[in-house]
Amino acid sequence: MQLTIDTSLRPRLLEFVTDSEAVEDLASYYHEGPPGTGYSGRWFERIGTPADQERDRNRLTADDIVAISALGIRLPITVSSRLLGEDAAEISELLTEIPADVDLWDASRSDLGPRSAAGRLFQRFRAMAWNGGEHGTSGVTASKLLARKRPLLIPIYDRQVRTLVGLSNGANWWVSLNAALTQELREHLEVLHQEAGLEPIITPLRTLDVVLWMHARRHAAAARAS
Protein backbone atom coordinates (compact mmCIF):
# COMPACT_ATOMS: atom_id res chain seq x y z
CA MET A 1 0.00 0.00 0.00
CA GLN A 2 1.97 2.98 -1.27
CA LEU A 3 0.97 6.20 0.46
CA THR A 4 1.35 9.66 -1.03
CA ILE A 5 0.49 13.14 0.27
CA ASP A 6 -1.64 15.42 -1.87
CA THR A 7 -0.04 18.82 -1.24
CA SER A 8 -2.84 20.65 -3.08
CA LEU A 9 -5.45 19.38 -0.64
CA ARG A 10 -5.18 22.10 2.02
CA PRO A 11 -6.45 25.06 -0.08
CA ARG A 12 -9.20 22.93 -1.61
CA LEU A 13 -10.47 21.85 1.80
CA LEU A 14 -10.41 25.44 3.00
CA GLU A 15 -12.56 26.37 0.02
CA PHE A 16 -15.09 23.66 0.87
CA VAL A 17 -15.38 24.47 4.60
CA THR A 18 -15.78 28.19 3.93
CA ASP A 19 -18.48 27.62 1.32
CA SER A 20 -21.56 29.69 2.07
CA GLU A 21 -23.78 26.59 2.07
CA ALA A 22 -21.65 24.46 4.40
CA VAL A 23 -23.58 25.26 7.60
CA GLU A 24 -26.93 24.64 5.92
CA ASP A 25 -25.60 21.36 4.51
CA LEU A 26 -24.57 20.16 7.97
CA ALA A 27 -27.83 21.23 9.60
CA SER A 28 -29.83 19.57 6.83
CA TYR A 29 -27.87 16.32 7.09
CA TYR A 30 -28.42 16.00 10.84
CA HIS A 31 -31.98 17.36 10.85
CA GLU A 32 -34.44 15.21 12.79
CA GLY A 33 -37.32 14.90 10.34
CA PRO A 34 -40.34 12.61 10.40
CA PRO A 35 -39.66 8.84 10.33
CA GLY A 36 -38.41 7.66 6.98
CA THR A 37 -37.17 11.10 5.91
CA GLY A 38 -33.82 12.83 5.93
CA TYR A 39 -30.33 11.37 5.66
CA SER A 40 -29.81 7.97 7.23
CA GLY A 41 -26.15 8.85 7.85
CA ARG A 42 -27.19 11.02 10.79
CA TRP A 43 -27.58 7.75 12.76
CA PHE A 44 -23.97 6.62 12.24
CA GLU A 45 -22.70 8.01 15.55
CA ARG A 46 -25.96 7.44 17.41
CA ILE A 47 -26.20 3.64 17.27
CA GLY A 48 -25.32 2.52 20.78
CA THR A 49 -24.85 4.89 23.69
CA PRO A 50 -21.57 6.76 24.17
CA ALA A 51 -20.94 4.54 27.20
CA ASP A 52 -21.43 1.41 25.10
CA GLN A 53 -19.11 2.74 22.41
CA GLU A 54 -16.42 3.56 24.97
CA ARG A 55 -16.74 0.14 26.59
CA ASP A 56 -16.45 -1.62 23.23
CA ARG A 57 -13.75 0.61 21.73
CA ASN A 58 -11.45 -2.39 21.19
CA ARG A 59 -13.93 -4.84 19.76
CA LEU A 60 -16.28 -4.89 16.81
CA THR A 61 -19.94 -5.28 17.74
CA ALA A 62 -23.32 -5.74 16.11
CA ASP A 63 -23.93 -2.03 16.80
CA ASP A 64 -21.00 -1.21 14.51
CA ILE A 65 -22.44 -3.37 11.72
CA VAL A 66 -25.78 -1.57 12.07
CA ALA A 67 -24.03 1.83 12.21
CA ILE A 68 -22.29 1.40 8.84
CA SER A 69 -25.63 0.41 7.32
CA ALA A 70 -26.64 4.03 7.99
CA LEU A 71 -23.91 4.94 5.47
CA GLY A 72 -25.21 2.58 2.80
CA ILE A 73 -23.09 -0.47 3.65
CA ARG A 74 -25.05 -3.73 3.79
CA LEU A 75 -22.66 -6.51 4.73
CA PRO A 76 -23.55 -10.06 3.69
CA ILE A 77 -24.30 -12.23 6.71
CA THR A 78 -21.25 -14.36 5.90
CA VAL A 79 -19.02 -11.31 6.34
CA SER A 80 -20.78 -10.06 9.47
CA SER A 81 -20.54 -13.49 11.09
CA ARG A 82 -16.79 -13.61 10.45
CA LEU A 83 -16.24 -10.08 11.73
CA LEU A 84 -18.11 -10.88 14.94
CA GLY A 85 -16.93 -14.49 15.19
CA GLU A 86 -13.82 -16.16 13.85
CA ASP A 87 -11.96 -12.90 13.08
CA ALA A 88 -13.08 -11.05 16.22
CA ALA A 89 -9.96 -11.80 18.27
CA GLU A 90 -7.59 -10.59 15.53
CA ILE A 91 -9.64 -7.43 15.03
CA SER A 92 -9.63 -6.70 18.76
CA GLU A 93 -5.88 -7.24 18.93
CA LEU A 94 -5.31 -4.68 16.18
CA LEU A 95 -7.81 -2.22 17.68
CA THR A 96 -5.92 -2.24 20.98
CA GLU A 97 -2.86 -0.97 19.08
CA ILE A 98 -4.73 1.92 17.39
CA PRO A 99 -4.92 5.09 19.51
CA ALA A 100 -8.49 5.90 20.49
CA ASP A 101 -7.90 9.38 21.93
CA VAL A 102 -5.55 10.88 19.32
CA ASP A 103 -6.87 13.34 16.75
CA LEU A 104 -5.76 12.76 13.18
CA TRP A 105 -3.79 16.02 13.03
CA ASP A 106 -1.76 14.96 16.09
CA ALA A 107 -1.09 11.44 14.82
CA SER A 108 2.37 10.27 13.80
CA ARG A 109 3.17 8.39 10.62
CA SER A 110 3.60 5.29 12.78
CA ASP A 111 -0.10 5.64 13.69
CA LEU A 112 -1.19 5.89 10.04
CA GLY A 113 1.25 4.18 7.69
CA PRO A 114 0.79 0.82 5.94
CA ARG A 115 2.60 -1.06 8.72
CA SER A 116 0.62 0.62 11.50
CA ALA A 117 -2.17 -1.25 13.24
CA ALA A 118 -4.68 1.03 11.47
CA GLY A 119 -3.11 0.27 8.10
CA ARG A 120 -3.08 -3.46 8.79
CA LEU A 121 -6.68 -3.48 10.00
CA PHE A 122 -7.72 -1.44 6.96
CA GLN A 123 -6.20 -4.12 4.72
CA ARG A 124 -7.71 -6.87 6.88
CA PHE A 125 -11.20 -5.43 6.51
CA ARG A 126 -10.61 -4.82 2.81
CA ALA A 127 -9.57 -8.43 2.26
CA MET A 128 -12.55 -9.93 4.07
CA ALA A 129 -14.33 -12.35 1.75
CA TRP A 130 -17.89 -11.75 0.63
CA ASN A 131 -19.98 -14.88 0.22
CA GLY A 132 -17.30 -17.44 0.69
CA GLY A 133 -14.49 -15.55 -1.00
CA GLU A 134 -16.08 -14.39 -4.23
CA HIS A 135 -15.36 -10.71 -3.61
CA GLY A 136 -13.26 -8.57 -1.28
CA THR A 137 -14.72 -5.79 0.82
CA SER A 138 -13.99 -2.37 -0.57
CA GLY A 139 -11.77 0.32 0.88
CA VAL A 140 -14.96 2.30 1.43
CA THR A 141 -16.35 -0.38 3.75
CA ALA A 142 -13.01 -0.68 5.51
CA SER A 143 -12.79 3.08 6.12
CA LYS A 144 -16.33 3.23 7.49
CA LEU A 145 -15.70 0.38 9.92
CA LEU A 146 -12.48 2.04 11.09
CA ALA A 147 -14.12 5.47 11.34
CA ARG A 148 -16.80 3.97 13.55
CA LYS A 149 -14.20 2.51 15.91
CA ARG A 150 -11.72 5.43 15.81
CA PRO A 151 -13.77 8.55 14.97
CA LEU A 152 -11.05 11.00 16.06
CA LEU A 153 -8.33 9.36 13.99
CA ILE A 154 -9.82 7.76 10.89
CA PRO A 155 -11.91 9.74 8.38
CA ILE A 156 -14.65 8.22 6.26
CA TYR A 157 -13.75 7.75 2.61
CA ASP A 158 -16.38 7.05 -0.04
CA ARG A 159 -17.15 7.53 -3.71
CA GLN A 160 -18.35 11.12 -3.32
CA VAL A 161 -15.24 12.16 -1.39
CA ARG A 162 -12.99 10.29 -3.81
CA THR A 163 -14.55 12.13 -6.74
CA LEU A 164 -14.25 15.48 -4.99
CA VAL A 165 -10.65 15.21 -3.76
CA GLY A 166 -9.27 12.74 -6.32
CA LEU A 167 -7.40 10.36 -4.00
CA SER A 168 -7.26 6.70 -4.94
CA ASN A 169 -7.80 5.00 -1.58
CA GLY A 170 -8.81 5.60 1.99
CA ALA A 171 -5.33 5.20 3.47
CA ASN A 172 -3.96 7.95 1.22
CA TRP A 173 -6.85 10.08 2.48
CA TRP A 174 -5.75 9.67 6.11
CA VAL A 175 -2.16 10.62 5.39
CA SER A 176 -3.05 13.61 3.21
CA LEU A 177 -5.57 14.87 5.78
CA ASN A 178 -3.01 14.45 8.54
CA ALA A 179 -0.84 16.98 6.68
CA ALA A 180 -3.72 19.23 5.56
CA LEU A 181 -5.64 19.76 8.81
CA THR A 182 -4.05 23.04 9.87
CA GLN A 183 -5.15 25.07 12.87
CA GLU A 184 -6.99 27.43 10.50
CA LEU A 185 -8.93 24.60 8.91
CA ARG A 186 -9.78 23.07 12.29
CA GLU A 187 -11.06 26.42 13.55
CA HIS A 188 -13.37 26.69 10.54
CA LEU A 189 -14.67 23.18 11.26
CA GLU A 190 -15.32 24.13 14.88
CA VAL A 191 -17.31 27.18 13.79
CA LEU A 192 -19.34 25.07 11.36
CA HIS A 193 -20.01 22.51 14.10
CA GLN A 194 -21.26 25.22 16.47
CA GLU A 195 -23.34 27.12 13.92
CA ALA A 196 -25.03 23.93 12.71
CA GLY A 197 -25.86 23.00 16.32
CA LEU A 198 -24.22 19.58 16.16
CA GLU A 199 -23.83 17.24 19.12
CA PRO A 200 -20.41 16.76 20.77
CA ILE A 201 -20.31 13.19 19.46
CA ILE A 202 -19.91 14.56 15.92
CA THR A 203 -16.13 14.83 15.54
CA PRO A 204 -14.20 17.33 13.39
CA LEU A 205 -13.42 14.55 10.92
CA ARG A 206 -17.08 13.64 10.63
CA THR A 207 -18.00 17.32 10.27
CA LEU A 208 -15.56 17.56 7.38
CA ASP A 209 -16.84 14.33 5.85
CA VAL A 210 -20.43 15.58 5.78
CA VAL A 211 -19.39 18.97 4.36
CA LEU A 212 -17.51 17.23 1.54
CA TRP A 213 -20.22 14.65 0.92
CA MET A 214 -22.99 17.23 0.71
CA HIS A 215 -20.85 19.51 -1.48
CA ALA A 216 -20.16 16.60 -3.85
CA ARG A 217 -23.87 15.78 -4.04
CA ARG A 218 -24.79 19.37 -4.84
CA HIS A 219 -22.06 19.57 -7.46
CA ALA A 220 -23.21 16.31 -9.08
CA ALA A 221 -26.85 17.47 -9.09
CA ALA A 222 -25.88 20.77 -10.72
CA ALA A 223 -23.87 18.94 -13.38
CA ARG A 224 -26.82 16.67 -14.16
CA ALA A 225 -29.15 19.67 -14.46
CA SER A 226 -26.86 21.60 -16.81
XYZ file of C-alpha atoms in Angstrom:
226
model
C 0.000 0.000 0.000
C 1.968 2.985 -1.273
C 0.967 6.202 0.458
C 1.348 9.661 -1.033
C 0.493 13.136 0.274
C -1.643 15.424 -1.866
C -0.042 18.823 -1.244
C -2.842 20.648 -3.078
C -5.454 19.378 -0.644
C -5.184 22.104 2.016
C -6.447 25.062 -0.080
C -9.199 22.935 -1.606
C -10.465 21.847 1.804
C -10.407 25.444 2.999
C -12.561 26.369 0.025
C -15.091 23.656 0.873
C -15.379 24.467 4.598
C -15.785 28.187 3.929
C -18.479 27.615 1.319
C -21.565 29.692 2.066
C -23.780 26.593 2.069
C -21.647 24.455 4.402
C -23.583 25.260 7.597
C -26.929 24.639 5.916
C -25.601 21.363 4.508
C -24.572 20.165 7.968
C -27.831 21.230 9.597
C -29.828 19.565 6.835
C -27.865 16.321 7.090
C -28.419 16.001 10.838
C -31.976 17.359 10.846
C -34.436 15.212 12.788
C -37.318 14.897 10.342
C -40.344 12.608 10.397
C -39.657 8.837 10.334
C -38.409 7.655 6.978
C -37.170 11.103 5.910
C -33.815 12.825 5.928
C -30.329 11.371 5.659
C -29.806 7.971 7.229
C -26.153 8.845 7.850
C -27.187 11.017 10.793
C -27.578 7.749 12.765
C -23.974 6.619 12.235
C -22.702 8.012 15.547
C -25.957 7.437 17.409
C -26.202 3.640 17.270
C -25.324 2.516 20.777
C -24.849 4.885 23.695
C -21.568 6.762 24.170
C -20.943 4.540 27.199
C -21.430 1.408 25.097
C -19.109 2.739 22.406
C -16.419 3.558 24.966
C -16.736 0.138 26.595
C -16.451 -1.619 23.235
C -13.754 0.615 21.734
C -11.450 -2.387 21.187
C -13.926 -4.838 19.757
C -16.276 -4.888 16.807
C -19.944 -5.283 17.739
C -23.319 -5.737 16.106
C -23.930 -2.026 16.796
C -20.996 -1.206 14.511
C -22.437 -3.368 11.725
C -25.775 -1.567 12.072
C -24.032 1.828 12.209
C -22.287 1.398 8.844
C -25.632 0.406 7.317
C -26.636 4.026 7.989
C -23.914 4.937 5.469
C -25.211 2.580 2.800
C -23.091 -0.469 3.649
C -25.047 -3.734 3.788
C -22.665 -6.511 4.730
C -23.555 -10.063 3.694
C -24.298 -12.232 6.709
C -21.250 -14.360 5.897
C -19.017 -11.313 6.342
C -20.784 -10.062 9.470
C -20.542 -13.487 11.093
C -16.794 -13.613 10.454
C -16.243 -10.075 11.728
C -18.106 -10.881 14.940
C -16.929 -14.488 15.188
C -13.816 -16.162 13.851
C -11.965 -12.901 13.080
C -13.080 -11.045 16.220
C -9.964 -11.795 18.266
C -7.594 -10.590 15.527
C -9.644 -7.431 15.029
C -9.627 -6.697 18.763
C -5.876 -7.241 18.933
C -5.305 -4.677 16.182
C -7.809 -2.223 17.680
C -5.925 -2.239 20.984
C -2.862 -0.966 19.076
C -4.731 1.920 17.391
C -4.918 5.093 19.512
C -8.490 5.904 20.490
C -7.900 9.383 21.935
C -5.547 10.880 19.324
C -6.866 13.341 16.750
C -5.759 12.759 13.178
C -3.793 16.018 13.027
C -1.762 14.961 16.093
C -1.090 11.441 14.822
C 2.367 10.272 13.803
C 3.172 8.387 10.622
C 3.599 5.287 12.778
C -0.102 5.645 13.686
C -1.191 5.885 10.041
C 1.246 4.180 7.688
C 0.791 0.820 5.944
C 2.596 -1.064 8.721
C 0.625 0.621 11.503
C -2.173 -1.249 13.242
C -4.680 1.033 11.474
C -3.108 0.268 8.097
C -3.084 -3.456 8.790
C -6.683 -3.477 10.001
C -7.724 -1.442 6.955
C -6.196 -4.119 4.725
C -7.707 -6.874 6.881
C -11.196 -5.426 6.511
C -10.607 -4.823 2.808
C -9.567 -8.433 2.260
C -12.553 -9.927 4.066
C -14.325 -12.345 1.749
C -17.891 -11.750 0.634
C -19.985 -14.884 0.222
C -17.303 -17.439 0.693
C -14.489 -15.551 -1.002
C -16.082 -14.388 -4.230
C -15.360 -10.705 -3.611
C -13.258 -8.568 -1.278
C -14.720 -5.794 0.822
C -13.988 -2.369 -0.569
C -11.768 0.316 0.876
C -14.961 2.302 1.430
C -16.350 -0.375 3.747
C -13.011 -0.677 5.505
C -12.790 3.080 6.118
C -16.329 3.229 7.489
C -15.697 0.384 9.922
C -12.478 2.039 11.090
C -14.117 5.466 11.342
C -16.802 3.967 13.551
C -14.196 2.511 15.907
C -11.722 5.427 15.806
C -13.771 8.554 14.967
C -11.048 11.005 16.058
C -8.329 9.363 13.993
C -9.823 7.756 10.887
C -11.911 9.743 8.379
C -14.646 8.218 6.260
C -13.753 7.750 2.611
C -16.381 7.046 -0.043
C -17.146 7.529 -3.708
C -18.345 11.120 -3.318
C -15.245 12.158 -1.386
C -12.992 10.290 -3.813
C -14.555 12.131 -6.740
C -14.249 15.483 -4.990
C -10.652 15.207 -3.764
C -9.272 12.741 -6.317
C -7.399 10.356 -3.998
C -7.259 6.703 -4.943
C -7.799 5.000 -1.585
C -8.812 5.600 1.993
C -5.333 5.195 3.466
C -3.961 7.951 1.221
C -6.854 10.084 2.481
C -5.750 9.671 6.108
C -2.163 10.625 5.387
C -3.051 13.606 3.209
C -5.572 14.871 5.775
C -3.008 14.450 8.537
C -0.837 16.978 6.682
C -3.720 19.229 5.563
C -5.635 19.763 8.812
C -4.047 23.040 9.871
C -5.151 25.069 12.867
C -6.992 27.428 10.503
C -8.928 24.596 8.914
C -9.785 23.066 12.288
C -11.055 26.421 13.549
C -13.368 26.688 10.542
C -14.671 23.180 11.261
C -15.316 24.126 14.884
C -17.309 27.176 13.789
C -19.344 25.069 11.357
C -20.010 22.513 14.096
C -21.259 25.218 16.467
C -23.338 27.120 13.919
C -25.028 23.934 12.705
C -25.861 22.998 16.317
C -24.215 19.578 16.163
C -23.831 17.238 19.122
C -20.410 16.764 20.767
C -20.307 13.188 19.460
C -19.905 14.565 15.915
C -16.127 14.832 15.538
C -14.197 17.329 13.389
C -13.419 14.546 10.924
C -17.085 13.643 10.625
C -18.000 17.316 10.270
C -15.560 17.564 7.376
C -16.839 14.332 5.845
C -20.433 15.582 5.783
C -19.390 18.971 4.361
C -17.506 17.232 1.543
C -20.217 14.647 0.919
C -22.986 17.229 0.712
C -20.850 19.506 -1.482
C -20.162 16.597 -3.847
C -23.875 15.779 -4.039
C -24.787 19.370 -4.838
C -22.056 19.572 -7.463
C -23.213 16.314 -9.082
C -26.848 17.472 -9.087
C -25.879 20.774 -10.716
C -23.871 18.936 -13.378
C -26.819 16.670 -14.164
C -29.148 19.670 -14.465
C -26.862 21.597 -16.806
